[in-house]
XYZ file of C-alpha atoms in Angstrom:
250
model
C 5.992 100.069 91.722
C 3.041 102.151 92.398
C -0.237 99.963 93.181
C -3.915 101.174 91.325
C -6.155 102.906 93.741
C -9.347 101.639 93.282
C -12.552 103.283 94.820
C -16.254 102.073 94.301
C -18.058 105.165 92.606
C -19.717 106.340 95.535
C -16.799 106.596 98.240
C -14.699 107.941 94.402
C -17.757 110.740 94.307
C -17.420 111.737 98.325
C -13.719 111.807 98.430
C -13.113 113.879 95.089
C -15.878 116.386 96.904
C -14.061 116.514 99.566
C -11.021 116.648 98.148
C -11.305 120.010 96.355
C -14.239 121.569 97.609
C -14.483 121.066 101.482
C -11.253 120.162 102.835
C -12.871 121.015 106.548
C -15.596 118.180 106.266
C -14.916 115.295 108.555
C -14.870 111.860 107.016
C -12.588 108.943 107.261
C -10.129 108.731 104.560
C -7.987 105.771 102.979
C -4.476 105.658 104.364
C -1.543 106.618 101.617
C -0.218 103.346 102.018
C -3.048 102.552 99.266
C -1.519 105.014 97.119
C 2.168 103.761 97.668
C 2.024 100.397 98.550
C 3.735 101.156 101.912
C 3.014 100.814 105.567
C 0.809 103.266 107.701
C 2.254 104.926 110.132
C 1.632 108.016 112.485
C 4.185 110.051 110.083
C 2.323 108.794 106.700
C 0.050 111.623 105.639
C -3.429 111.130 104.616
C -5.230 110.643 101.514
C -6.763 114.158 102.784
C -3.324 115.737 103.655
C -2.053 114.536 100.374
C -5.183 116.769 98.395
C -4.620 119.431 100.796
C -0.811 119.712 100.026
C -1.381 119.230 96.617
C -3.910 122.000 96.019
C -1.966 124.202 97.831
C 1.107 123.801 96.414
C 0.200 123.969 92.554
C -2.160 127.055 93.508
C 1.083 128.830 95.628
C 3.344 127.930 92.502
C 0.912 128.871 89.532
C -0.024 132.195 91.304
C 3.589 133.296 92.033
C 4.408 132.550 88.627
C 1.644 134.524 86.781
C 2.402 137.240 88.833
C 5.552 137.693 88.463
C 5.246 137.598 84.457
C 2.259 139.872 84.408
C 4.445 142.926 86.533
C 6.533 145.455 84.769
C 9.125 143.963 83.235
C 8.312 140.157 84.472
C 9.433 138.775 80.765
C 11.904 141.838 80.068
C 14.019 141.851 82.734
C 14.129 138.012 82.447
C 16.194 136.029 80.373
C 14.705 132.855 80.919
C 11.591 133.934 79.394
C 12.545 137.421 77.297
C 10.697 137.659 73.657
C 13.021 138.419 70.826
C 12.783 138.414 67.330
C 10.941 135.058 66.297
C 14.045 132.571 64.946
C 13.475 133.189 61.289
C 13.365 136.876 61.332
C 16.294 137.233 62.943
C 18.008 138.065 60.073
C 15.609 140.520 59.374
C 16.938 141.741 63.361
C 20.508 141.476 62.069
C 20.022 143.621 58.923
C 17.669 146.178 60.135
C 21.091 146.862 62.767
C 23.540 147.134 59.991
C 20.473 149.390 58.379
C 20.490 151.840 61.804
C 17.559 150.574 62.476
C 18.593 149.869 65.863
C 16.165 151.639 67.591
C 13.646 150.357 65.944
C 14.257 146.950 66.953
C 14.566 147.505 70.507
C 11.447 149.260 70.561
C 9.943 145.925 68.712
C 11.480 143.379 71.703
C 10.029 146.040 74.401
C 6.948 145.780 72.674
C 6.597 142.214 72.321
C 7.052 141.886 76.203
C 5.145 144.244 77.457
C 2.470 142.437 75.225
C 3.131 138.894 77.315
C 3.141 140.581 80.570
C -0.105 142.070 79.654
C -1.320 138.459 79.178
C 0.099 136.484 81.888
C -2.497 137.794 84.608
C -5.371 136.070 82.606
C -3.554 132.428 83.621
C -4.243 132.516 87.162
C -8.046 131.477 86.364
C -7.516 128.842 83.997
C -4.421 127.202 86.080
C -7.099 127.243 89.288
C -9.498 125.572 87.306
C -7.623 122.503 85.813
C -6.345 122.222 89.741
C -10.228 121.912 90.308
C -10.232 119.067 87.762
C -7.335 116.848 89.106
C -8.224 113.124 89.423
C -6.465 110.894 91.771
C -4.818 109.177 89.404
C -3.550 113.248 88.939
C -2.846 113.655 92.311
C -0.464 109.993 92.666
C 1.286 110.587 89.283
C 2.305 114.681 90.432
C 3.281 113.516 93.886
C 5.288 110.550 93.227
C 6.319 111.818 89.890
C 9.730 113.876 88.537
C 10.485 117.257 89.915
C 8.140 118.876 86.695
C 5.627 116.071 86.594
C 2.897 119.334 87.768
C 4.313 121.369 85.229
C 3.382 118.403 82.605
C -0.083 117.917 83.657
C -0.672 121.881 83.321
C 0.766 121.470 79.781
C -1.436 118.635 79.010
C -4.615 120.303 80.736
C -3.964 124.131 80.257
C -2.200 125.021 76.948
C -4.775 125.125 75.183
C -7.145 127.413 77.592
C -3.971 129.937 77.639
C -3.558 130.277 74.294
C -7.069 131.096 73.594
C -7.161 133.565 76.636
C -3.533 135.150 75.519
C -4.092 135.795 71.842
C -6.595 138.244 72.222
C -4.839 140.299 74.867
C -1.633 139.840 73.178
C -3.010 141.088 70.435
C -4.787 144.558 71.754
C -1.453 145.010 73.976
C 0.537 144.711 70.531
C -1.163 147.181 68.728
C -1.545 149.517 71.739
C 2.283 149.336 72.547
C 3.000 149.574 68.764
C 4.512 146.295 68.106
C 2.258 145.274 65.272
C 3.245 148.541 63.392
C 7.156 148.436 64.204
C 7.307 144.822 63.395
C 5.481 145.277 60.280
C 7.453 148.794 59.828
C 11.104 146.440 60.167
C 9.614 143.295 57.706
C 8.921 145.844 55.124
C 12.222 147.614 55.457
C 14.233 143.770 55.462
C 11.318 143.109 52.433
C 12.434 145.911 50.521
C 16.012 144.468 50.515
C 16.918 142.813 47.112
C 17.389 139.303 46.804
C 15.861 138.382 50.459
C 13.965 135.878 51.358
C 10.570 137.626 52.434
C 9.470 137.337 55.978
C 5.758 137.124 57.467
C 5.222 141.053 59.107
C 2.527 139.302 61.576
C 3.618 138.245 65.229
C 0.565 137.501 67.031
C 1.080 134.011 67.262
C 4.481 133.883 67.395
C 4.352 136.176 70.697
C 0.939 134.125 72.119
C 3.306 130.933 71.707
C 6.263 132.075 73.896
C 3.497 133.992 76.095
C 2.582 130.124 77.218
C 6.105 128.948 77.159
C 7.296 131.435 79.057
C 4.532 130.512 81.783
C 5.678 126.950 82.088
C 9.251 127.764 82.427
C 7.883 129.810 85.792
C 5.447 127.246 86.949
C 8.303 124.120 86.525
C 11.025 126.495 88.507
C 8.312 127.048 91.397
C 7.217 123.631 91.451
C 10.985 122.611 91.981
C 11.442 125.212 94.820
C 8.856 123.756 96.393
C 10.116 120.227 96.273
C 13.387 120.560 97.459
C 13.242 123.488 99.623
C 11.553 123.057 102.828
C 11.496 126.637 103.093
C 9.139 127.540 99.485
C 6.380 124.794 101.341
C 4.095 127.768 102.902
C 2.151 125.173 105.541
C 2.875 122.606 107.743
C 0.690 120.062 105.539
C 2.764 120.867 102.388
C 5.819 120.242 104.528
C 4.655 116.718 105.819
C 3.748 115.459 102.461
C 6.215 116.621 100.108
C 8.697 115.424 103.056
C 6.902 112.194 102.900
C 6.928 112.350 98.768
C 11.209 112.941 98.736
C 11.616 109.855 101.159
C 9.518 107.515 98.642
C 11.638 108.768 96.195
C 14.988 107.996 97.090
């Protein structure tokens, strides 16, 4: 069981400054054991240490995966993330095939991912920021918490921020790489079709939504890598405390 941390609102207001904003100041921090309920020792990491790692890691993880997305082919060549047809117009997919329309559906999947990789770069910003805004209560729940307990607090904090910051660039990138006009182009074909159900031609926010899912699916598999491979923990801090963090959790 995982005992409150309790601060009075001035030391609260020094170590949160200190926390994120000058990890190089000197000033005597509580031990983790107040965060764990266990004993200090000389292997027990800091309350400093524990910010440190923390910062570093999410930053590391939420970097790698926004630029990784936002290269060529970062959601193309991927599986895991790849845009296709939204769910209910893949019948419209299916038919537009059997139409020899072929073509013109590849060119509509190319399109829609070249649109998300266009938008992925604008997430490194907003992830830094809601790492600015972490809490203690944050920082104890991500440590100590399941192997995508980071990736849930960037849902909770970030989805929101990304969507507004996508849609826009999802839409310019959709209309520059022609998406808007071949998607539109294939509904109307499928629309022209008698006795079909008629399908919506616009995509925006169908391709803003997997935009952001696609960008948790990256940030959850680098915050795993970093957890259990000693190797993905790029300092000797982040080593120490997520060390420290798999013990507890045994």
């Amino acid at each position: 069981m995982i005992k409150a941390f309790r601060l009075p609102a001035l030391a609260f207001t020094l170590l949160s400054a200190v926390f994120f904003n000058t990890a190089s100041a000197q000033i005597k921090l509580p031990s983790i054991k107040s965060l764990t309920g266990g004993s200090s020792s000389s292997g027990t990491p800091s309350t400093l240490e524990i910010g440190t790692a923390l910062k570093d890691a999410l930053t590391q993880g939420t970097t790698k995966s926004s630029d990784k997305l936002s290269a060529m082919d970062g959601f193309f060549a991927d599986a895991t993330v790849k845009l296709l047809f939204p769910p209910e117009a893949q019948k419209v997919e299916s038919r537009l095939r059997q139409l020899g329309q072929a073509a013109l559906c590849d060119k509509i999947i190319l399109s829609l991912n070249r649109a998300a990789e266009d938008a992925a770069g604008q997430a490194k910003p907003i992830f830094i920021d809601a790492i600015k805004q972490m809490t203690l209560d944050d920082v104890q729940k991500i440590l100590l918490g399941s192997n995508n307990s980071a990736t849930e607090y960037f849902k909770r904090t970030t989805t929101v921020a990304l969507i507004a910051a996508f849609k826009p660039v999802i839409e310019k990138s959709l209309g520059k790489t022609g998406a808007t006009q071949y998607y539109t182009q294939g509904a109307n074909i499928y629309n022209k079709v008698p006795f079909v159900s008629k399908v919506n031609p616009d995509i925006v926010d169908y391709a803003t939504q997997k935009t952001v899912d696609g960008m948790f699916v990256k940030v959850a598999a680098e915050e795993l890598n970093i957890r259990t491979n000693m190797g993905a923990r790029s300092n000797p801090v982040m080593q120490k405390v997520f060390s420290f963090a798999a013990d507890k959790m045994k």
